[in-house]
Backbone as a printed PyTorch tensor [residue, N CA C, xyz], in Angstrom:
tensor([[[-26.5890, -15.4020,  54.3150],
         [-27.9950, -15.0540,  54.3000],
         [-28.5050, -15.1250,  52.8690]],

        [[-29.9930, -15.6550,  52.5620],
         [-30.6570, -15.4790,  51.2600],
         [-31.5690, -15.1220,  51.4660]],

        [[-31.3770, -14.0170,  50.1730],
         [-33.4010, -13.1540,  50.3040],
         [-32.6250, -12.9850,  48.2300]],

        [[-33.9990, -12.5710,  47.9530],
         [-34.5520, -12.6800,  46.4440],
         [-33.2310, -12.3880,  45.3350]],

        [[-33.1610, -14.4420,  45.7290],
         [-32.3050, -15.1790,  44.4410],
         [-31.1530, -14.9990,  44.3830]],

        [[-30.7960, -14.4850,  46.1010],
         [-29.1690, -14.3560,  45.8920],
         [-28.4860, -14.5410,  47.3190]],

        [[-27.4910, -15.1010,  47.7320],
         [-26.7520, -15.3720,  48.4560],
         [-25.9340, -13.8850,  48.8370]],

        [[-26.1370, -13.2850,  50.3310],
         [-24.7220, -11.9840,  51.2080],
         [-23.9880, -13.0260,  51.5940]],

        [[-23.0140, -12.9020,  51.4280],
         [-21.3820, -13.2530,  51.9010],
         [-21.0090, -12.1570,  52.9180]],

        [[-20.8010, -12.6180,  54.3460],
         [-20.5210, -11.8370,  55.3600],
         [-18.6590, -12.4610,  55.6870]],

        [[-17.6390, -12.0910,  55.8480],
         [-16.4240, -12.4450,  56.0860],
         [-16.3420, -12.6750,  57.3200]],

        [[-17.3670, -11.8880,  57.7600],
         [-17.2070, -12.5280,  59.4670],
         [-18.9420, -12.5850,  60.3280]],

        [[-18.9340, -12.9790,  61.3010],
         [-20.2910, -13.1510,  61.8420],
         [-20.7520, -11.5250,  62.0380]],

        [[-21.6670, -11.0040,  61.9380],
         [-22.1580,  -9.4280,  62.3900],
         [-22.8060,  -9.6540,  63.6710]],

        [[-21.9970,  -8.2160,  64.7500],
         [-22.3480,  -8.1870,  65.6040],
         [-23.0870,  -7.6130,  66.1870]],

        [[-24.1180,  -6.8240,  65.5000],
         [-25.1240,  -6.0790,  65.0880],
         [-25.8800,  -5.7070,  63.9640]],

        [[-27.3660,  -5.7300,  64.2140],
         [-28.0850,  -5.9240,  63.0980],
         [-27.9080,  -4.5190,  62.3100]],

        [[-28.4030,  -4.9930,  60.8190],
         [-27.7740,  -3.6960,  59.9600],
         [-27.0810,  -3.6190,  59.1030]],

        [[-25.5950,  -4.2780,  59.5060],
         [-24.5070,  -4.5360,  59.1720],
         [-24.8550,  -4.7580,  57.6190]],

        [[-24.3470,  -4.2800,  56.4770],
         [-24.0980,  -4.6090,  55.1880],
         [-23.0270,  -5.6880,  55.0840]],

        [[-23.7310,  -6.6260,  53.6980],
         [-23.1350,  -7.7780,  53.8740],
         [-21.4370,  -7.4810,  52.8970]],

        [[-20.5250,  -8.3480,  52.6310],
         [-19.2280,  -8.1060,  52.0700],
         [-19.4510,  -8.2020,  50.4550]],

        [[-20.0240,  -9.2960,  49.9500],
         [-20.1780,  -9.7410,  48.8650],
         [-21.5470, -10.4140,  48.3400]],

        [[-21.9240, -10.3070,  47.0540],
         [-23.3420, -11.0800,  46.7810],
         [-23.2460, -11.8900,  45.6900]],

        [[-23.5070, -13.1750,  45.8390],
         [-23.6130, -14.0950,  45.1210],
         [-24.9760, -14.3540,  44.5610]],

        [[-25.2160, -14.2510,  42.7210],
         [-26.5380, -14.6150,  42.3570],
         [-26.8020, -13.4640,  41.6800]],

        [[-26.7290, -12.2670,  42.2170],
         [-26.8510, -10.9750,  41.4270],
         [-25.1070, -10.4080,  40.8610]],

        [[-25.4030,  -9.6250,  40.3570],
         [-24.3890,  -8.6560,  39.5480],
         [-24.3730,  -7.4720,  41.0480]],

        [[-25.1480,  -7.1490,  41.5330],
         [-24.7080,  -6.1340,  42.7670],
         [-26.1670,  -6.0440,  43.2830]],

        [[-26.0530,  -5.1560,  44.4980],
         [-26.8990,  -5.3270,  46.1020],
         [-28.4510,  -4.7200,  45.4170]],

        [[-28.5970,  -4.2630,  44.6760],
         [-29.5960,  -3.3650,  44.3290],
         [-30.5590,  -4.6190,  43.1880]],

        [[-29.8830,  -5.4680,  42.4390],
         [-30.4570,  -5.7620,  41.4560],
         [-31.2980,  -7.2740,  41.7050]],

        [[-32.3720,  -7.5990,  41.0680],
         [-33.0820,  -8.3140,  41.1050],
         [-33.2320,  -9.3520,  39.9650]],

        [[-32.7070, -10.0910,  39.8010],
         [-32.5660, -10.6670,  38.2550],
         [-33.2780, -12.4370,  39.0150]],

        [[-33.5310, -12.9240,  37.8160],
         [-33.5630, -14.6270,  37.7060],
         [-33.0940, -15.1350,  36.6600]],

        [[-32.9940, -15.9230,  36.7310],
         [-32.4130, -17.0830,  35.1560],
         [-31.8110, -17.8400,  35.4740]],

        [[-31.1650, -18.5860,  34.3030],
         [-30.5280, -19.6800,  34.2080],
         [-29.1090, -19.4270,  33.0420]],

        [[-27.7280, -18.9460,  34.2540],
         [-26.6970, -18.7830,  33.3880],
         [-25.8640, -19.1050,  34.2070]],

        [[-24.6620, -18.2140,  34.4760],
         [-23.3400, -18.4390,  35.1080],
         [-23.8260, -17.8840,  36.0250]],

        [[-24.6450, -16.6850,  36.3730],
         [-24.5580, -15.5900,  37.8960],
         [-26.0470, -15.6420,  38.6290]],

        [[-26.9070, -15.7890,  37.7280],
         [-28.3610, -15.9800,  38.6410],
         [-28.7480, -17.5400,  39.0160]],

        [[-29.8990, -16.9720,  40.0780],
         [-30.5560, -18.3850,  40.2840],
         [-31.6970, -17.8670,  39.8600]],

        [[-32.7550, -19.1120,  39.6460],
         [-33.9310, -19.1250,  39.4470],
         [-35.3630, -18.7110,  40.7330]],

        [[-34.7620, -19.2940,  41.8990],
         [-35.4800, -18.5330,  43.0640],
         [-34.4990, -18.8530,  44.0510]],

        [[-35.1040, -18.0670,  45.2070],
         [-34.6450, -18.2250,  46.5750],
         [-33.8760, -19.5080,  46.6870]],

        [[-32.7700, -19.8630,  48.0120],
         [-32.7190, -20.9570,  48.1340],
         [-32.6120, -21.3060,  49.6150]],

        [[-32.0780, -22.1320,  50.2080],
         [-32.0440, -22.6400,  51.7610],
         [-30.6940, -22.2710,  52.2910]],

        [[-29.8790, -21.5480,  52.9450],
         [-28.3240, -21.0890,  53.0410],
         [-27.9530, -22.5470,  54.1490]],

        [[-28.9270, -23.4050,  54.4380],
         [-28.5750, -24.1020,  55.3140],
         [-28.3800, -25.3560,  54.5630]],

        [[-28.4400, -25.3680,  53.1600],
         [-28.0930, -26.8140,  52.2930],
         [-27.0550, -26.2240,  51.4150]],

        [[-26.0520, -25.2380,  51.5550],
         [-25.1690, -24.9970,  50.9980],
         [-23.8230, -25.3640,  51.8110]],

        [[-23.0650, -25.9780,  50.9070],
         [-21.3560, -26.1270,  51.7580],
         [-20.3570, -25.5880,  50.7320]],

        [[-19.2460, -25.5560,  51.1830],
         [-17.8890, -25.5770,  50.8930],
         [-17.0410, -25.9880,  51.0670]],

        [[-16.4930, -26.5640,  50.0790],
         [-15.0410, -27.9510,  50.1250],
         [-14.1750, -26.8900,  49.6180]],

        [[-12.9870, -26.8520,  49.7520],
         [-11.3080, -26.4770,  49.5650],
         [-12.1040, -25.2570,  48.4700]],

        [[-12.7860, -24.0410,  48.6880],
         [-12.8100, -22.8740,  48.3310],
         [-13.6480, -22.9920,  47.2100]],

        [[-14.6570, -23.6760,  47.0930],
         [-15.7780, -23.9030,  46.3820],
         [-17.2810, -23.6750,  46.7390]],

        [[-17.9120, -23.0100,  46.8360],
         [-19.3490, -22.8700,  47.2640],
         [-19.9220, -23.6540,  46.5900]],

        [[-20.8300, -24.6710,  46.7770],
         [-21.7990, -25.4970,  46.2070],
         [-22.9680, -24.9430,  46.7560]],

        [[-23.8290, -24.6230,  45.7440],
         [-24.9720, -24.1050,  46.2080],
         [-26.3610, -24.5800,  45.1050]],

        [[-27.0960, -25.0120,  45.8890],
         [-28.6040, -26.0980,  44.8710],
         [-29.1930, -25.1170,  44.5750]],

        [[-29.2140, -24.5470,  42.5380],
         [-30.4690, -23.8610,  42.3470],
         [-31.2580, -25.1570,  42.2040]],

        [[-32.5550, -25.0720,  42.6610],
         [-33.3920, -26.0260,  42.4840],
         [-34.2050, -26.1080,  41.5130]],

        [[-34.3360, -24.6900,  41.4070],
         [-35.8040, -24.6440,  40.2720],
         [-34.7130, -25.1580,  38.9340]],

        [[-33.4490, -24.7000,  38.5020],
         [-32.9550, -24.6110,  37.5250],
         [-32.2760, -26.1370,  37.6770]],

        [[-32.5950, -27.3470,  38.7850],
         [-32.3730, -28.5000,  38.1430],
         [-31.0840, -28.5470,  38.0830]],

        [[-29.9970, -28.0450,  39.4370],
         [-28.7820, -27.9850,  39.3440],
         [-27.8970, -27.5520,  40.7660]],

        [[-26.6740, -28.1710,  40.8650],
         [-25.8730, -27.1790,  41.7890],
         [-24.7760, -26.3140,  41.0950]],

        [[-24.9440, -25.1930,  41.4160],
         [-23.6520, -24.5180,  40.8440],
         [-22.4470, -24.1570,  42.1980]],

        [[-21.3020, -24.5580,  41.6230],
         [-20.0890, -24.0910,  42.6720],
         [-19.2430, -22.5420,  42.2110]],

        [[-19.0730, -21.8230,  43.3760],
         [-18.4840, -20.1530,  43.3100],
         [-16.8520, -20.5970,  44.1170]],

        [[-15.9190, -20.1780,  42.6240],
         [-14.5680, -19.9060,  43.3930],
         [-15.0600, -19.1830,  44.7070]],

        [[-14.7510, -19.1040,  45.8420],
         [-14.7320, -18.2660,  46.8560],
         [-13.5060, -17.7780,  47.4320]],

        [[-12.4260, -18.0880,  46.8760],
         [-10.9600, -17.9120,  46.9750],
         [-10.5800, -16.3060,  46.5840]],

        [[-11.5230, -15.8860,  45.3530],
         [-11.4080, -14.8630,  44.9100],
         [-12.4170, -13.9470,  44.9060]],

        [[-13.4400, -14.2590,  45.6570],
         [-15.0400, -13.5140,  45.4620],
         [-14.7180, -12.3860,  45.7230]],

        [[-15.8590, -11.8330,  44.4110],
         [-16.3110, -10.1380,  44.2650],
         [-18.0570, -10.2480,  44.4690]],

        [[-18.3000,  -9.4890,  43.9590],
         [-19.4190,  -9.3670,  43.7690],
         [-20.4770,  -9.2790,  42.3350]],

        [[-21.3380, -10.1790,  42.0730],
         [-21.7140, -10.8480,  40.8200],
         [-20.8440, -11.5770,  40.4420]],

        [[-20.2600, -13.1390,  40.8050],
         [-18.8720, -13.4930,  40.3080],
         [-19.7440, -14.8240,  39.5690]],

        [[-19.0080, -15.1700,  37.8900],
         [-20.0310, -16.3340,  37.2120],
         [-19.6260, -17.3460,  38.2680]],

        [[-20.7890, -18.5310,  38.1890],
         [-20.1350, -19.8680,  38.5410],
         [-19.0100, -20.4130,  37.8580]],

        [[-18.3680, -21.2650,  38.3830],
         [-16.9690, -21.6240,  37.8500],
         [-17.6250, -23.3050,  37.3220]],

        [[-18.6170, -23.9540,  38.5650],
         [-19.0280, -25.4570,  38.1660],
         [-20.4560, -25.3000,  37.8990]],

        [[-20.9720, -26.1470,  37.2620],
         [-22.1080, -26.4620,  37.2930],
         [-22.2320, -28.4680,  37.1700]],

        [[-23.5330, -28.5120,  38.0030],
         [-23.4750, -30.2270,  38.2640],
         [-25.1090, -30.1910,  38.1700]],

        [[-25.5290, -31.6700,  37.2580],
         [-26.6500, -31.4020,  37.1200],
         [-26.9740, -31.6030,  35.6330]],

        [[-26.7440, -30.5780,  35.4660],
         [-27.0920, -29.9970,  33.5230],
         [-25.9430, -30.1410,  33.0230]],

        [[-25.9390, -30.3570,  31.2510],
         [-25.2080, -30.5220,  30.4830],
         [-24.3710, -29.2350,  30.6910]],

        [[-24.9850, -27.9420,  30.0560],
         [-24.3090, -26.6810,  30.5660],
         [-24.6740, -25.3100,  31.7930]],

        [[-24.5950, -24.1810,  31.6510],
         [-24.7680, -23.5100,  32.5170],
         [-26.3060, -23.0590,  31.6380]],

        [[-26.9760, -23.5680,  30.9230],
         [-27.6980, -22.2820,  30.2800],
         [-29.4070, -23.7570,  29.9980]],

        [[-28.8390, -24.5020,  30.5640],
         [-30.2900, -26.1170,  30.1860],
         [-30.6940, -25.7250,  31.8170]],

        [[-31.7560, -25.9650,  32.2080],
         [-32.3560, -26.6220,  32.9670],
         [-33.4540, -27.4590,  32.9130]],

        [[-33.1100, -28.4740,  32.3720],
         [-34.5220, -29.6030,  31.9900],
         [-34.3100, -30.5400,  32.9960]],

        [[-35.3860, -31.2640,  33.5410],
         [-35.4930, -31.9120,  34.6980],
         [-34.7630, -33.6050,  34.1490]],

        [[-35.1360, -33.9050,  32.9910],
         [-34.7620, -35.0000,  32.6030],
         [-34.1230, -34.5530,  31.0900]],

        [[-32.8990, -35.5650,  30.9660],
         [-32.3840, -35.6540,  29.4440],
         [-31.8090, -37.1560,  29.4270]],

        [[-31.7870, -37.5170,  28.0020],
         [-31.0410, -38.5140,  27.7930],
         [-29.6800, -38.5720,  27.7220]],

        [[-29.1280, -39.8830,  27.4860],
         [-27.8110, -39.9980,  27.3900],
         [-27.1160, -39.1910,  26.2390]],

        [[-27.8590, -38.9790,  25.2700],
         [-27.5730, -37.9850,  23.9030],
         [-27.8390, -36.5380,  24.2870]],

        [[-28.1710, -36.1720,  25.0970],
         [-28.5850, -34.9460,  25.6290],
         [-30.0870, -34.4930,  25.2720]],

        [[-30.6910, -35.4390,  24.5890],
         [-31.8380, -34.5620,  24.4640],
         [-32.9300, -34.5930,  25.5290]],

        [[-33.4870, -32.9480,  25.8840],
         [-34.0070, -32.3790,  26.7360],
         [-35.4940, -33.4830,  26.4890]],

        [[-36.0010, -33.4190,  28.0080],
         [-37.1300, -34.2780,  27.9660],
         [-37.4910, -35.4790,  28.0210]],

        [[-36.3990, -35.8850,  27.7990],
         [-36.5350, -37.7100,  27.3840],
         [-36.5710, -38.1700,  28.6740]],

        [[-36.7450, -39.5450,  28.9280],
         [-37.3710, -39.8010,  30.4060],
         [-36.1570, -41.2980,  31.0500]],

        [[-34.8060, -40.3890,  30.4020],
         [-33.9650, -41.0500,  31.2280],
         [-33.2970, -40.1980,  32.0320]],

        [[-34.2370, -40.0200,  32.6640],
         [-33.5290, -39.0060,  34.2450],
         [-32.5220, -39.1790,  35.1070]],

        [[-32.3690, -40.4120,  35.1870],
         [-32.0150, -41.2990,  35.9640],
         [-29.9530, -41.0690,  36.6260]],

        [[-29.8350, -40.9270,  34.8780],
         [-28.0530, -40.4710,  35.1960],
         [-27.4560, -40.1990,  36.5390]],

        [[-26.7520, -40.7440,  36.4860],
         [-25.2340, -39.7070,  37.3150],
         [-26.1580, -38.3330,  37.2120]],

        [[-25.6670, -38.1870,  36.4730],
         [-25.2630, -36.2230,  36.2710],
         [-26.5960, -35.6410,  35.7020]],

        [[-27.5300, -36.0920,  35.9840],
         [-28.7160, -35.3920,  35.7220],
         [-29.6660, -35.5280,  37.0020]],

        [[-29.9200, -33.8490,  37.7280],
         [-30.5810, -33.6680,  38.8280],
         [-31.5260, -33.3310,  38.7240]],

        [[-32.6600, -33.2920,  39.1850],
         [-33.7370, -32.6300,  39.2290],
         [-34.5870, -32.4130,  40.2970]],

        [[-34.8010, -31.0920,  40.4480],
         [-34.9550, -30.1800,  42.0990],
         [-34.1140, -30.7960,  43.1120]],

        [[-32.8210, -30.7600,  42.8840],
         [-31.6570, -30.5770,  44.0110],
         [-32.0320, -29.7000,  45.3580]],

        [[-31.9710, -30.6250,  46.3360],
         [-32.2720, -29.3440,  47.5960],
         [-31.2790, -29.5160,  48.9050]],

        [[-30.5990, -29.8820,  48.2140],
         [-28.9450, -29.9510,  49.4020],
         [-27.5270, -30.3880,  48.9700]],

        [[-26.9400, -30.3330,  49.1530],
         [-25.5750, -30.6270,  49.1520],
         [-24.2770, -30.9390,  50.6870]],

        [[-24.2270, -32.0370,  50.7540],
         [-23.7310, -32.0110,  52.1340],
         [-22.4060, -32.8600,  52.1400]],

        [[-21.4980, -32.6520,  53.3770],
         [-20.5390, -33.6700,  53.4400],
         [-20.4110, -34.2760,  54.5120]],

        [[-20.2670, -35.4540,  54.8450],
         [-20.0500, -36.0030,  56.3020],
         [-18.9480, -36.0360,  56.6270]],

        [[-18.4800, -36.3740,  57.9010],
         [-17.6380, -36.3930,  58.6650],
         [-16.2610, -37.0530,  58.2370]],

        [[-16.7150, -38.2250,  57.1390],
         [-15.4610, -39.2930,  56.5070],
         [-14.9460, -38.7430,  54.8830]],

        [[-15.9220, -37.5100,  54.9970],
         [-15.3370, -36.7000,  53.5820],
         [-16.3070, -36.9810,  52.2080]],

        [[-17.3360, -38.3860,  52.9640],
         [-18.4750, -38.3350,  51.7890],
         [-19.1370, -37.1400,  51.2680]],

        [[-20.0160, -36.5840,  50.4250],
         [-20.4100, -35.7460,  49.9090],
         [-21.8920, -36.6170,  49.1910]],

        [[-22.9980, -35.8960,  49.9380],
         [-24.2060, -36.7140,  49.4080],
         [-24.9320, -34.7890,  48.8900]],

        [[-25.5390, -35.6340,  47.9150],
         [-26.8260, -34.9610,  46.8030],
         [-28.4240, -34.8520,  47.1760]],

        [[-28.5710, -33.9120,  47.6340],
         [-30.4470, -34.6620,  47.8620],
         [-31.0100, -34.4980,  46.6960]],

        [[-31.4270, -35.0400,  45.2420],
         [-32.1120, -35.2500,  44.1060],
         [-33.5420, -35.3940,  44.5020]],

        [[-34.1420, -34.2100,  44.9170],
         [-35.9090, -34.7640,  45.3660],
         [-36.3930, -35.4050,  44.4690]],

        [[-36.6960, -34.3750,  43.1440],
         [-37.6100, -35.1060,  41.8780],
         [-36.9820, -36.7880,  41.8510]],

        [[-36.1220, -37.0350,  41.7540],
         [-35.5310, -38.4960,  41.3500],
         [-36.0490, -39.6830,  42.7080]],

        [[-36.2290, -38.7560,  43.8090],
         [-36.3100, -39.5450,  44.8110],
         [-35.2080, -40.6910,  44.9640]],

        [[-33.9440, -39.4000,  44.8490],
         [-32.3870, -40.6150,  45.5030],
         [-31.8320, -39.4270,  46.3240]],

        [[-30.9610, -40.6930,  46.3500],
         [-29.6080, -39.4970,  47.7180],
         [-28.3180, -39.7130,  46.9120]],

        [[-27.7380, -39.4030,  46.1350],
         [-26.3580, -39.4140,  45.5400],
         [-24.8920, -39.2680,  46.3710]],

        [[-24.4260, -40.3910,  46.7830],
         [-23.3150, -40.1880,  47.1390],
         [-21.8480, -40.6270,  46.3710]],

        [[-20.7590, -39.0280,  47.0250],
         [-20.0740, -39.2810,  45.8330],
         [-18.7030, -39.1660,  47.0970]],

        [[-17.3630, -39.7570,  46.7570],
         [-16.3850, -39.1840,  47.5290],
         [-16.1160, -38.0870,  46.8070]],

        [[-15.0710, -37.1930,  47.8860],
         [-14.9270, -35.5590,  47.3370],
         [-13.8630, -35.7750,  46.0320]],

        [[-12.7580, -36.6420,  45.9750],
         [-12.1640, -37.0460,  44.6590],
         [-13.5100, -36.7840,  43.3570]],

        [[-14.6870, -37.5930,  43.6070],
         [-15.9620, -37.9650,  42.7410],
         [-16.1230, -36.6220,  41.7630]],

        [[-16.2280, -35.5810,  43.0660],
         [-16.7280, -34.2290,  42.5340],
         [-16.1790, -33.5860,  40.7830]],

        [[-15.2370, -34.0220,  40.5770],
         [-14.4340, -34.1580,  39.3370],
         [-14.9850, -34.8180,  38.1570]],

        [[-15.6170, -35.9580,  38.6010],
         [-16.5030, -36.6290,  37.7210],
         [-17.7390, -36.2230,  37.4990]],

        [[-18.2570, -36.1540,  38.7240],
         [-19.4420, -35.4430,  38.1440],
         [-20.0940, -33.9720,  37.6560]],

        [[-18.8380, -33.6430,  37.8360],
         [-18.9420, -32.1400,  36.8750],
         [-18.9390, -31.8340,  35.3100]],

        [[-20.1010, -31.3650,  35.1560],
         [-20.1320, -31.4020,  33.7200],
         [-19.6880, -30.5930,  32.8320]],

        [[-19.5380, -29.3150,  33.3660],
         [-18.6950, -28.0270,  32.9870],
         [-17.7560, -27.5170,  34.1360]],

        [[-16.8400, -27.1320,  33.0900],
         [-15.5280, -26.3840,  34.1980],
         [-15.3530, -25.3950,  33.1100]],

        [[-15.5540, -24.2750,  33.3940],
         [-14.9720, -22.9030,  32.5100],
         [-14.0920, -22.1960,  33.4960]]])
């Protein structure tokens, strides 16, 4: 489930409404309300229905911040940093376009590894893994090996 800028992690389906969720992704804990652009927030809301997970990775599109970030989920707590970020040079840019030198603004958007307003992340059936890049107006497809490449940070 998502409500303001953060992902409940339920371990199992709830079989009644109410139910407190297990874990929260996006905030530091259940009470707090934050935005930004780092390792643990998103910038706004997002869609829980354009998020996946490959071999214990949450990929999840902040959009506003011009990025997907992936959550170990192997080990989730609650407020846990991102482990990937794809998209941006680091966890802390969100510029819609940069150049090949990194500088913010420049109007080679175009890259691999530069997204702008990401609004899905998906995999098909043969193990492809496609990108929806709205601003760019492409569809990025990568095999799941790919995902390695196009990661720009691993901390």
């Amino acid at each position: 489930m998502v409500d303001y800028n953060r992902v409940l992690v339920y371990k199992s389906i709830p079989s009644e409404n109410g139910v407190d969720a297990d874990f929260i992704i996006g905030q530091i804990n259940f009470t707090s309300y934050e935005r930004g652009t780092n390792t643990k927030n998103f910038e706004k809301k997002m869609q829980v229905a354009n998020m996946m997970a490959i071999n214990d990775i949450l990929y999840i599109p902040d959009t506003i911040n011009n990025r997907i970030v992936g959550f170990d989920i192997s080990t989730l707590k609650n407020g846990p940093h991102a482990k990937y970020v794809f998209g941006q040079m680091d966890f802390v840019t969100s510029a819609s376009k940069w150049s090949k030198n990194g500088e913010a603004g420049a109007r080679d958007g175009s890259m691999l590894g530069n997204l702008s307003m990401p609004k899905g992340i998906y995999q098909d059936i043969d193990g492809h893994i496609w990108i929806s890049d709205y601003d760019h107006n492409r569809v990025i497809k990568l095999e799941q090996n790919d995902l390695a490449g196009f990661q720009i940070e691993n901390i």
